[in-house]
Every structure is written in structure tokens, then in C-alpha cells.
PDB file of C-alpha atoms in Angstrom:
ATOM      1  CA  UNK A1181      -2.585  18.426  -9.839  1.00 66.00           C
ATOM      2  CA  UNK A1182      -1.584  15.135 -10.899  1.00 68.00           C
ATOM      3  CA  UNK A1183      -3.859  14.578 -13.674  1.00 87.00           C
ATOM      4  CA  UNK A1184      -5.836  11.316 -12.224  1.00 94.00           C
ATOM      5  CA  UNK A1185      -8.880  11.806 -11.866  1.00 96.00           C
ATOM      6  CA  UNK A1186     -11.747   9.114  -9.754  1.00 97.00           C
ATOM      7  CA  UNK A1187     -15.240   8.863  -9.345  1.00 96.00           C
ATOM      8  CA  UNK A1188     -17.174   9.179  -8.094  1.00 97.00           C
ATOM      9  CA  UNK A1189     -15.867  11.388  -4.948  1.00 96.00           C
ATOM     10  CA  UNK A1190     -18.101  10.011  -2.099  1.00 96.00           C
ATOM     11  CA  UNK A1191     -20.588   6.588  -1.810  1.00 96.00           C
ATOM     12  CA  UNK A1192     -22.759   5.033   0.621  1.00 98.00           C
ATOM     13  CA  UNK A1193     -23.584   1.747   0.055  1.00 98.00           C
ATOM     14  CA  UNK A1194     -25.460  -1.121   2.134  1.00 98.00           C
ATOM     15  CA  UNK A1195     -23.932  -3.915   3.459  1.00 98.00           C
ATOM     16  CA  UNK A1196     -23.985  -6.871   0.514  1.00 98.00           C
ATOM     17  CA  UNK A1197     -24.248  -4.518  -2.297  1.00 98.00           C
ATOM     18  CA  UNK A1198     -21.643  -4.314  -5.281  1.00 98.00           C
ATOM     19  CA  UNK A1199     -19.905  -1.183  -6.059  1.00 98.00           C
ATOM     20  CA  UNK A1200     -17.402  -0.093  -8.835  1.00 98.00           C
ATOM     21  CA  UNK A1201     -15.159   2.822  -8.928  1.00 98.00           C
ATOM     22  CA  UNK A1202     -13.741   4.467 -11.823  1.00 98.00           C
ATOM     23  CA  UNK A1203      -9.978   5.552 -12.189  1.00 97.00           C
ATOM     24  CA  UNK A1204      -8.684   7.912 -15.040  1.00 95.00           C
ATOM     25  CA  UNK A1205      -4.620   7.841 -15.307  1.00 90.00           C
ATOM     26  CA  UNK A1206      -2.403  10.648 -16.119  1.00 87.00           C
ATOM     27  CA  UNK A1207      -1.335  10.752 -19.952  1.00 85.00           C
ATOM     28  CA  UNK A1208       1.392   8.851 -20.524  1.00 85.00           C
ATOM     29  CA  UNK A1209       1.098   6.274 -17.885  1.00 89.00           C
ATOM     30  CA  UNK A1210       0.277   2.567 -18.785  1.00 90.00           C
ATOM     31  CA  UNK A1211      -0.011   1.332 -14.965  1.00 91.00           C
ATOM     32  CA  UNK A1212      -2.490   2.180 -12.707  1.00 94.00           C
ATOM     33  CA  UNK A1213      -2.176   0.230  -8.526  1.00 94.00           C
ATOM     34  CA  UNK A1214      -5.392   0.078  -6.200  1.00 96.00           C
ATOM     35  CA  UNK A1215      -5.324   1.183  -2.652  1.00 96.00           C
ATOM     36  CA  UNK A1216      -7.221   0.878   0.391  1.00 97.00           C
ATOM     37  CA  UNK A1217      -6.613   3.100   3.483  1.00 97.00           C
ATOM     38  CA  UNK A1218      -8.854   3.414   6.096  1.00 95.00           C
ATOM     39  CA  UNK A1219      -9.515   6.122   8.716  1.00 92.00           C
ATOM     40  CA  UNK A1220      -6.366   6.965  10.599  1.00 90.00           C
ATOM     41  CA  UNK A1221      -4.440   4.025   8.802  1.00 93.00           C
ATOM     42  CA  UNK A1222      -1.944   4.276   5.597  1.00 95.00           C
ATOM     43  CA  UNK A1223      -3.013   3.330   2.378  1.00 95.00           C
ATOM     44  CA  UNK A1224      -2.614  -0.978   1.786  1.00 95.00           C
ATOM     45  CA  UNK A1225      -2.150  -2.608  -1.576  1.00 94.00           C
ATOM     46  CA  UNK A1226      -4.735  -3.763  -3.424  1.00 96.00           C
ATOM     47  CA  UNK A1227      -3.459  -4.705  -6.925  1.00 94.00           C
ATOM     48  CA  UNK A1228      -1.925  -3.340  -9.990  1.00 93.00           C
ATOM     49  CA  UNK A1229      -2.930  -3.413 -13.778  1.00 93.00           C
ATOM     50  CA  UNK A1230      -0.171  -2.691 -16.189  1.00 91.00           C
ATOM     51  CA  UNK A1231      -1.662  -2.952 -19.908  1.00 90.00           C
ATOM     52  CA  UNK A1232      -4.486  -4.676 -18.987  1.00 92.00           C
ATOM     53  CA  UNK A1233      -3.588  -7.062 -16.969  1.00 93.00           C
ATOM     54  CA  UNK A1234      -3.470  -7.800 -12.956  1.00 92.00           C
ATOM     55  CA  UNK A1235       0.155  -7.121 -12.099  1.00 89.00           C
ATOM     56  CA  UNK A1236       0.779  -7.973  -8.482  1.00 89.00           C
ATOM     57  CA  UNK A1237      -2.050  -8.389  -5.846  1.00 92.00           C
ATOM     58  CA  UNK A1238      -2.227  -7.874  -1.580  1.00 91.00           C
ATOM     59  CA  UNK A1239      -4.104  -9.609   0.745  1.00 92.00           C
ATOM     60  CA  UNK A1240      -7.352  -8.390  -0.349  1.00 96.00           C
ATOM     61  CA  UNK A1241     -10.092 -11.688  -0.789  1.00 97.00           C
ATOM     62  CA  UNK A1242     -11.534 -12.520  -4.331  1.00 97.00           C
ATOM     63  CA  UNK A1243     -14.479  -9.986  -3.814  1.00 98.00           C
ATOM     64  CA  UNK A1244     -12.595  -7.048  -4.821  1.00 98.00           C
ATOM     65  CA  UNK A1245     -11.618  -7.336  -8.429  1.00 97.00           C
ATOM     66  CA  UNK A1246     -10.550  -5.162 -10.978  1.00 96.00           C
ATOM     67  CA  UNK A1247     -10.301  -4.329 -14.675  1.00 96.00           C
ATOM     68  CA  UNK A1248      -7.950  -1.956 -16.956  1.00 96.00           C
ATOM     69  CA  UNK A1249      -9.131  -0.724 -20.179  1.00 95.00           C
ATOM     70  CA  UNK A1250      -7.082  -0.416 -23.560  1.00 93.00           C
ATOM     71  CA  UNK A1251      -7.342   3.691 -22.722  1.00 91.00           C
ATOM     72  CA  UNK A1252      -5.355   2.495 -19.089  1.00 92.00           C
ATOM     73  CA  UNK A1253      -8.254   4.017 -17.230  1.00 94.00           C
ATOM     74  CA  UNK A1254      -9.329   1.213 -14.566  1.00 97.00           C
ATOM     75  CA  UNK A1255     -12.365   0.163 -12.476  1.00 98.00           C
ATOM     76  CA  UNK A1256     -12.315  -1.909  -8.762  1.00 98.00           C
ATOM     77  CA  UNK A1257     -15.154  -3.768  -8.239  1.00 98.00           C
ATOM     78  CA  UNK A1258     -16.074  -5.039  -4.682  1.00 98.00           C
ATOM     79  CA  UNK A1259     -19.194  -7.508  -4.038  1.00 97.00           C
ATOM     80  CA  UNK A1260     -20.824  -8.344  -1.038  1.00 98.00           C
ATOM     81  CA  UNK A1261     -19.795  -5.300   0.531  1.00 98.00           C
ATOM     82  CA  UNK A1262     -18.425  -5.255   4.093  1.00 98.00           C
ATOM     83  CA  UNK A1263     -18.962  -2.836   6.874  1.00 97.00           C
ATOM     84  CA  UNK A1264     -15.272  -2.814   7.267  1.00 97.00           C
ATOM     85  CA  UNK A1265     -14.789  -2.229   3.459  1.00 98.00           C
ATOM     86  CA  UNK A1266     -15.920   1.551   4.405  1.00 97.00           C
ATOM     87  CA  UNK A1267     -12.793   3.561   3.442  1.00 97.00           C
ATOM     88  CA  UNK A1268     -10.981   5.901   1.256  1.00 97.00           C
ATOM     89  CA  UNK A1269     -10.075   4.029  -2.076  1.00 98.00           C
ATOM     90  CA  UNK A1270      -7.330   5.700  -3.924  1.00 97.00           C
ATOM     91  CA  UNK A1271      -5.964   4.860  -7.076  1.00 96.00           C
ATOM     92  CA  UNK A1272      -2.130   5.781  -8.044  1.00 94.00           C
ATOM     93  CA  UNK A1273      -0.913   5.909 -11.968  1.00 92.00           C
ATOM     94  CA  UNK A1274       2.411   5.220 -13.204  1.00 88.00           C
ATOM     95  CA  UNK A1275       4.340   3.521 -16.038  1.00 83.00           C
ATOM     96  CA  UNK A1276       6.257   0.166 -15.733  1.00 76.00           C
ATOM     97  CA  UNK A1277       5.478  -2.338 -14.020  1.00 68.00           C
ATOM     98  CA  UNK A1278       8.281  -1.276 -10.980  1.00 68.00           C
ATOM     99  CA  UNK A1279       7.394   1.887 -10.733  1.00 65.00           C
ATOM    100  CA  UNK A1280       9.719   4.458  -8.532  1.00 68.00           C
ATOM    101  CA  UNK A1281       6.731   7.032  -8.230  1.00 79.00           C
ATOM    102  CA  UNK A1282       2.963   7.112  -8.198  1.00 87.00           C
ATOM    103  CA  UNK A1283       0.539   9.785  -8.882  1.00 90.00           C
ATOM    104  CA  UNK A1284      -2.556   9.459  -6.814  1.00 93.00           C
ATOM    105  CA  UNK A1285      -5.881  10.461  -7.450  1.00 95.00           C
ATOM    106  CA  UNK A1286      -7.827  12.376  -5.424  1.00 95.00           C
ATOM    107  CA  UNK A1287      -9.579   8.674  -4.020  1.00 96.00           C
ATOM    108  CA  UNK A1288     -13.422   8.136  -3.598  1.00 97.00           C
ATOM    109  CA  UNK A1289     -14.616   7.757   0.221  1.00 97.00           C
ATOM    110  CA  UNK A1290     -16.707   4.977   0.195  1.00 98.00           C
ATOM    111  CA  UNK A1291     -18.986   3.966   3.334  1.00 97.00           C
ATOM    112  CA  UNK A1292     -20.755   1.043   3.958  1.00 98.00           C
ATOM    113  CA  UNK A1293     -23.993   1.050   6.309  1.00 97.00           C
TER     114      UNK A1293
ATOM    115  CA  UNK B 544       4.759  -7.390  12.940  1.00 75.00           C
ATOM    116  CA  UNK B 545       3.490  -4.373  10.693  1.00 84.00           C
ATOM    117  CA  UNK B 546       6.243  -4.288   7.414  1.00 91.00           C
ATOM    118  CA  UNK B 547       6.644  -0.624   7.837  1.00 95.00           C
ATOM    119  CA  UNK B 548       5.696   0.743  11.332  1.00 96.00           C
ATOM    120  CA  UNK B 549       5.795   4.871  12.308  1.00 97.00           C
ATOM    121  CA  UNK B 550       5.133   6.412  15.504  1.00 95.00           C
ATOM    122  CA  UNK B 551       1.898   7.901  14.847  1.00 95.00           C
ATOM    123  CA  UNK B 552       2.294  11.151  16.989  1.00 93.00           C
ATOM    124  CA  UNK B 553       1.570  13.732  16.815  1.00 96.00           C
ATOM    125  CA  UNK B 554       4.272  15.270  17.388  1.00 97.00           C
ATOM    126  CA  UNK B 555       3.410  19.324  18.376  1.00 97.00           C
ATOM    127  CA  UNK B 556       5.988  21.618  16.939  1.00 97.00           C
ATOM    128  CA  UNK B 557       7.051  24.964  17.544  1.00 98.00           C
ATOM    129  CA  UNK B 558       7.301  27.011  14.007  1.00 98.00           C
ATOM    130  CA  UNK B 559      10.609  27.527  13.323  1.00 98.00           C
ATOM    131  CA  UNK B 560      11.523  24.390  15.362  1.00 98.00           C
ATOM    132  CA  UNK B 561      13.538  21.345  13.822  1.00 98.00           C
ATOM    133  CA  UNK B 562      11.215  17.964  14.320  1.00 98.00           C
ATOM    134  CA  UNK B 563      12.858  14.474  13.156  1.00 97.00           C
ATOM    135  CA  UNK B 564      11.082  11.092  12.843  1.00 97.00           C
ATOM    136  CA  UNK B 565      11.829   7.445  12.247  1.00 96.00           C
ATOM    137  CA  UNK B 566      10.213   4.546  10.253  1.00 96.00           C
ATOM    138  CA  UNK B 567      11.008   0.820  10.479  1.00 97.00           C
ATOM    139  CA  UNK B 568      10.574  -1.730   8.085  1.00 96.00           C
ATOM    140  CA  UNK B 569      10.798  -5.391   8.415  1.00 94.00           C
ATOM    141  CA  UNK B 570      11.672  -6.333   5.038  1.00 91.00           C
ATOM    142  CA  UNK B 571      15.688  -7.010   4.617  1.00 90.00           C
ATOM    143  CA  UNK B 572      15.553  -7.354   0.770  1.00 89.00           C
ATOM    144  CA  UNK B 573      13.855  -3.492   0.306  1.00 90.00           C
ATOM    145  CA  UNK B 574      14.772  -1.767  -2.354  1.00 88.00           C
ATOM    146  CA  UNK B 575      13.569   2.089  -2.686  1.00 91.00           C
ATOM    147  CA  UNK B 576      12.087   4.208   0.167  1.00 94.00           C
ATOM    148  CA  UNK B 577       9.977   7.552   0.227  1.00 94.00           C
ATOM    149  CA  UNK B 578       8.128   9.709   2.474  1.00 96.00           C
ATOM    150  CA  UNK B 579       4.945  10.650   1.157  1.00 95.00           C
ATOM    151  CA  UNK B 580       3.006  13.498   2.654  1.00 96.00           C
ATOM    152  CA  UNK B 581      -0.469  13.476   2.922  1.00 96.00           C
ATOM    153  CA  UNK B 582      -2.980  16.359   4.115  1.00 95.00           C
ATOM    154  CA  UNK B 583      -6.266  15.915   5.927  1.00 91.00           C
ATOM    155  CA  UNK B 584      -8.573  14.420   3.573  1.00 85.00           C
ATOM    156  CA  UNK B 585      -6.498  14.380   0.645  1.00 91.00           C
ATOM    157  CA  UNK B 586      -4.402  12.138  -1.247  1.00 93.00           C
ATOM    158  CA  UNK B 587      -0.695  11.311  -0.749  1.00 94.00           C
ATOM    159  CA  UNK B 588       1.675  13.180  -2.606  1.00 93.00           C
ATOM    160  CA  UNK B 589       5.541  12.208  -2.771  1.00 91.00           C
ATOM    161  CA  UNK B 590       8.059  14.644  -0.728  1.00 94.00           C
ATOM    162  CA  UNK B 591      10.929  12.767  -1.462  1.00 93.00           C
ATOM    163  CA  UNK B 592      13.027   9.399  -2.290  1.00 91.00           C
ATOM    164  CA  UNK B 593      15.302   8.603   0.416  1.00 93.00           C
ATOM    165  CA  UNK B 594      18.633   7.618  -0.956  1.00 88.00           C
ATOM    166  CA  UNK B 595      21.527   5.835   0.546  1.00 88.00           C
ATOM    167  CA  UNK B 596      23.990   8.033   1.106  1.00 88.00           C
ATOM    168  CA  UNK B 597      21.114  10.779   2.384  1.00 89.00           C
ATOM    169  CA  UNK B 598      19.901  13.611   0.623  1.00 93.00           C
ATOM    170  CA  UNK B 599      18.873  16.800   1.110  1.00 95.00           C
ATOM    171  CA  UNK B 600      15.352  18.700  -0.384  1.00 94.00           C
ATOM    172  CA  UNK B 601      15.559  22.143   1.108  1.00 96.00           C
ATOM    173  CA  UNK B 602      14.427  21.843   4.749  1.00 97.00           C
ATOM    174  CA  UNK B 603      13.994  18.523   4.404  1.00 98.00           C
ATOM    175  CA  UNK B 604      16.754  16.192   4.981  1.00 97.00           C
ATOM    176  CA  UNK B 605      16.218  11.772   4.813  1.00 97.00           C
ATOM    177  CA  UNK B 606      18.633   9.243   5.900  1.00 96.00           C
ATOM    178  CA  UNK B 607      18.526   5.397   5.180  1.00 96.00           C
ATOM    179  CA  UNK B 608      20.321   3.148   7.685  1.00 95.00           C
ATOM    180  CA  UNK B 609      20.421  -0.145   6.063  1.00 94.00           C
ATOM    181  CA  UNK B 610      21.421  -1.854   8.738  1.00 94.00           C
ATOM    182  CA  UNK B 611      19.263  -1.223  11.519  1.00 94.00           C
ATOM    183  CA  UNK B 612      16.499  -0.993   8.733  1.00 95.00           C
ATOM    184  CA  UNK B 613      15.241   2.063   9.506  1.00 95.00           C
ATOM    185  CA  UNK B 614      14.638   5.605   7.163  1.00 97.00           C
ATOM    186  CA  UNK B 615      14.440   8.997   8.966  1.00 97.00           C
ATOM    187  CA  UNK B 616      13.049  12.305   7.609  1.00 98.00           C
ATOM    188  CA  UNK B 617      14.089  15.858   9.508  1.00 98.00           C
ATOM    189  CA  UNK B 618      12.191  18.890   9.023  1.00 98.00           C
ATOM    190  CA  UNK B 619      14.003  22.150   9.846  1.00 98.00           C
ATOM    191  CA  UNK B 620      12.542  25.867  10.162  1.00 98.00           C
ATOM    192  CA  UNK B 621       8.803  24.224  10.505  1.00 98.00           C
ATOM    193  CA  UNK B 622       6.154  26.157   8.859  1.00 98.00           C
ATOM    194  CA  UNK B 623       3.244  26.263   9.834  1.00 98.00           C
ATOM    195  CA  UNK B 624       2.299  24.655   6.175  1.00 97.00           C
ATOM    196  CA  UNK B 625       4.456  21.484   6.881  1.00 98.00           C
ATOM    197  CA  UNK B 626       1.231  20.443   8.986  1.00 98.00           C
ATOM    198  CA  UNK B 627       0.405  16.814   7.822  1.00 98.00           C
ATOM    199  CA  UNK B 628       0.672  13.478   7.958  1.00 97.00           C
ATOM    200  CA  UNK B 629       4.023  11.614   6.632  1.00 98.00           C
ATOM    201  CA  UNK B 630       3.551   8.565   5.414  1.00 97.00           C
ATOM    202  CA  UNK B 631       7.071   6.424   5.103  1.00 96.00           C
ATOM    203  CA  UNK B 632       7.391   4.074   2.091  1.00 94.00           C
ATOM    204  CA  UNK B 633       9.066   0.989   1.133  1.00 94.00           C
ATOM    205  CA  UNK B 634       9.159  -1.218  -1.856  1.00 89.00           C
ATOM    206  CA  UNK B 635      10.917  -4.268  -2.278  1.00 80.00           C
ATOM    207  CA  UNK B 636      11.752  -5.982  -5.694  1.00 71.00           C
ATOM    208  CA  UNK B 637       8.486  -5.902  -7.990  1.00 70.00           C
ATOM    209  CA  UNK B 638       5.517  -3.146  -8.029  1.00 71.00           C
ATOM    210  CA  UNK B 639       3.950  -3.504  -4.610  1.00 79.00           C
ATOM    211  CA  UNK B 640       4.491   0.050  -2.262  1.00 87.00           C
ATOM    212  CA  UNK B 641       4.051  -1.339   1.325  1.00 92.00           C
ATOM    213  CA  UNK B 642       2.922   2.453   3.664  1.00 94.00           C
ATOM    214  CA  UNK B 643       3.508   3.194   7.085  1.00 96.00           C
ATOM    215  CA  UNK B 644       0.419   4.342   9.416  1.00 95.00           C
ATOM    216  CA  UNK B 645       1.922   7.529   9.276  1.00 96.00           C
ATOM    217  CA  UNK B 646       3.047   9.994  11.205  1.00 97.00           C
ATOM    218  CA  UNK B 647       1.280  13.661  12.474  1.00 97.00           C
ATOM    219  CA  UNK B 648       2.742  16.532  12.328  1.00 98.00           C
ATOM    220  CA  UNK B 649       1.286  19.395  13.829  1.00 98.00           C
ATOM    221  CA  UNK B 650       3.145  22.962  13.472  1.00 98.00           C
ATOM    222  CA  UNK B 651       1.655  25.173  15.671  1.00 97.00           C
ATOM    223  CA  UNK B 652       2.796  29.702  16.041  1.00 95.00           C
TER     224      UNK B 652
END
């Protein structure tokens, strides 16, 4: 086990609701990147948070944001939720901000109705 | 043009049987490389950096070729537990990690 832990484990939300997920990092690490990877696609960048602050961002639109908390555990928030926002969100923890290797969490399966 | 593209398979393989496959990337100025693994409904976990020169991780053996911009990951004396998906990795200067689609592996007796 790698020691990050998300929540929660499975959603279902409605089409123009807000949701947040939660990401706990493993001990030790003071970066923490966002992923998206839908069904039968690899996982695509998001952002990063390295001590609290937004480190790097994909091509993700304004609606999906994110915070990092003095503890490094980190949220993503996404408004005005899409149909095609329905995937598996997995976070990865690490330290630096150029990180070699990531740790991912065990991701939270969000779909959208 | 995808940044990192992989045939997505699957590719059916006898146990015991050697299986190779290839990932492009698009990027000239990439740095590291990796193939993650990934099993059904889980989260990727890293197999192995691929180096320059090549290296070697037990049955597992990755090449880089610079040049042709292309990494390659060989599997010999499949088990049936090497089932997955292998997802190849790039980064380029900074944080971002830019995935392949992934590739299927399927080890069957």
C-alpha cells in the first residue's frame, strides 16, 4: 500500500452539481498532482499543489479547482458538473516539485447522471 | 497528435511466452520515462524507470531510443499475474507526467 488514502471511494452526482474530493498524502510527501482518467483512457493531468500552492496545471477549464492544506492533504473541487466529467479521479503524492515517482491513491469513481 | 500514444491491444499471451511493446511520444525535449502498471479497477503503480542505456528488472527489460522517440518494455516468462494494463510515461522538464492510453496485456494458460 502506498499510504494515500481518498474519499470518498464512489459518487453519483447530477449534472450541474458541485463535488469535492478529499486526498490524504503519504508521510513525508509535501506534493500531491490531480488526475483524471476516464474509462478505457490513461490518467490526464489535472494540477499539482506543492506546499500549498497550484504548481503546474493541464487543460482542465476553471471549474475544477483545487486546494492543499498546511497537513499536504488536498481537495479538487469541480462545479457545474459535466456528464463527461464522470470518471475515475486519482490523486498521486510525492515530494518536490519535479517529482521522479508518484504514489497514487486508490482514486474515487465519480459518475455524473 | 496524442503526446504519448500505445497500441492499446490486447495483446493475448501464452504463459511462459515473451510479449514486447512500444510507446511513442511526441515531445523532443522529454526528460524521464516509466511504465506504470495498472490492474482492472485499481490505481497505477510504477514497474519501472526506463533509463538510457536500458535496464533490466527481472523479467522485465525497457529500452529508450531517443532518437526515434520511442520507449519499449519486454516481458519474458509471462505469468499469468503480469495480466494488466501498462501505462507508458513521459515527463518533460517541470512536474507534469503526460500517460499513454495504455496497453492490455492478457496472459492466458
Amino acid at each position: 500500500e502506498t499510504g494515500v488514502t481518498q474519499s470518498p471511494t464512489h459518487l453519483i452526482k447530477t449534472r450541474g452539481q458541485q463535488v469535492t474530493l478529499r486526498c490524504s498524502s503519504q508521510s513525508g510527501h509535501n506534493t500531491v498532482s490531480w488526475y483524471q482518467q476516464a474509462l478505457g483512457q490513461g490518467p490526464q493531468f489535472i494540477f499539482q499543489y506543492y506546499r500549498e500552492e497550484e504548481n503546474g496545471r493541464g487543460n482542465f477549464p476553471p471549474r475544477f479547482s483545487g486546494l492543499q492544506f498546511p497537513n499536504y492533504s488536498s481537495e479538487l473541487n469541480v462545479n457545474a458538473l459535466e456528464l463527461d466529467d464522470s470518471a475515475l479521479y486519482l490523486c498521486a503524492s510525492s515530494t518536490g516539485t519535479s517529482p521522479s515517482e508518484q504514489y497514487f491513491g486508490p482514486g474515487t469513481r465519480l459518475t455524473v447522471t | 497528435r496524442k503526446e504519448v500514444e500505445q497500441d492499446p491491444g490486447p495483446f493475448n499471451v501464452p504463459e511462459g511466452a515473451t510479449v514486447a511493446f512500444n510507446c511513442t511520444y511526441s515531445n523532443s525535449a522529454s526528460q524521464s520515462f516509466f511504465w506504470y502498471r495498472q490492474d482492472c479497477r485499481k490505481e497505477p503503480k510504477l514497474l519501472m524507470s526506463v533509463y538510457s542505456s536500458g535496464n533490466e528488472d527481472g523479467r522485465f527489460t525497457a529500452q529508450l531510443n531517443r532518437a526515434s522517440q520511442y520507449i519499449s518494455l519486454l516481458i519474458r516468462d509471462s505469468k499469468l499475474s503480469d495480466s494488466a494494463t501498462y501505462l507508458c510515461v513521459v515527463k518533460a522538464a517541470g512536474n507534469k507526467l503526460t500517460f499513454g492510453g495504455g496497453t492490455r496485456v492478457l496472459v492466458k494458460p
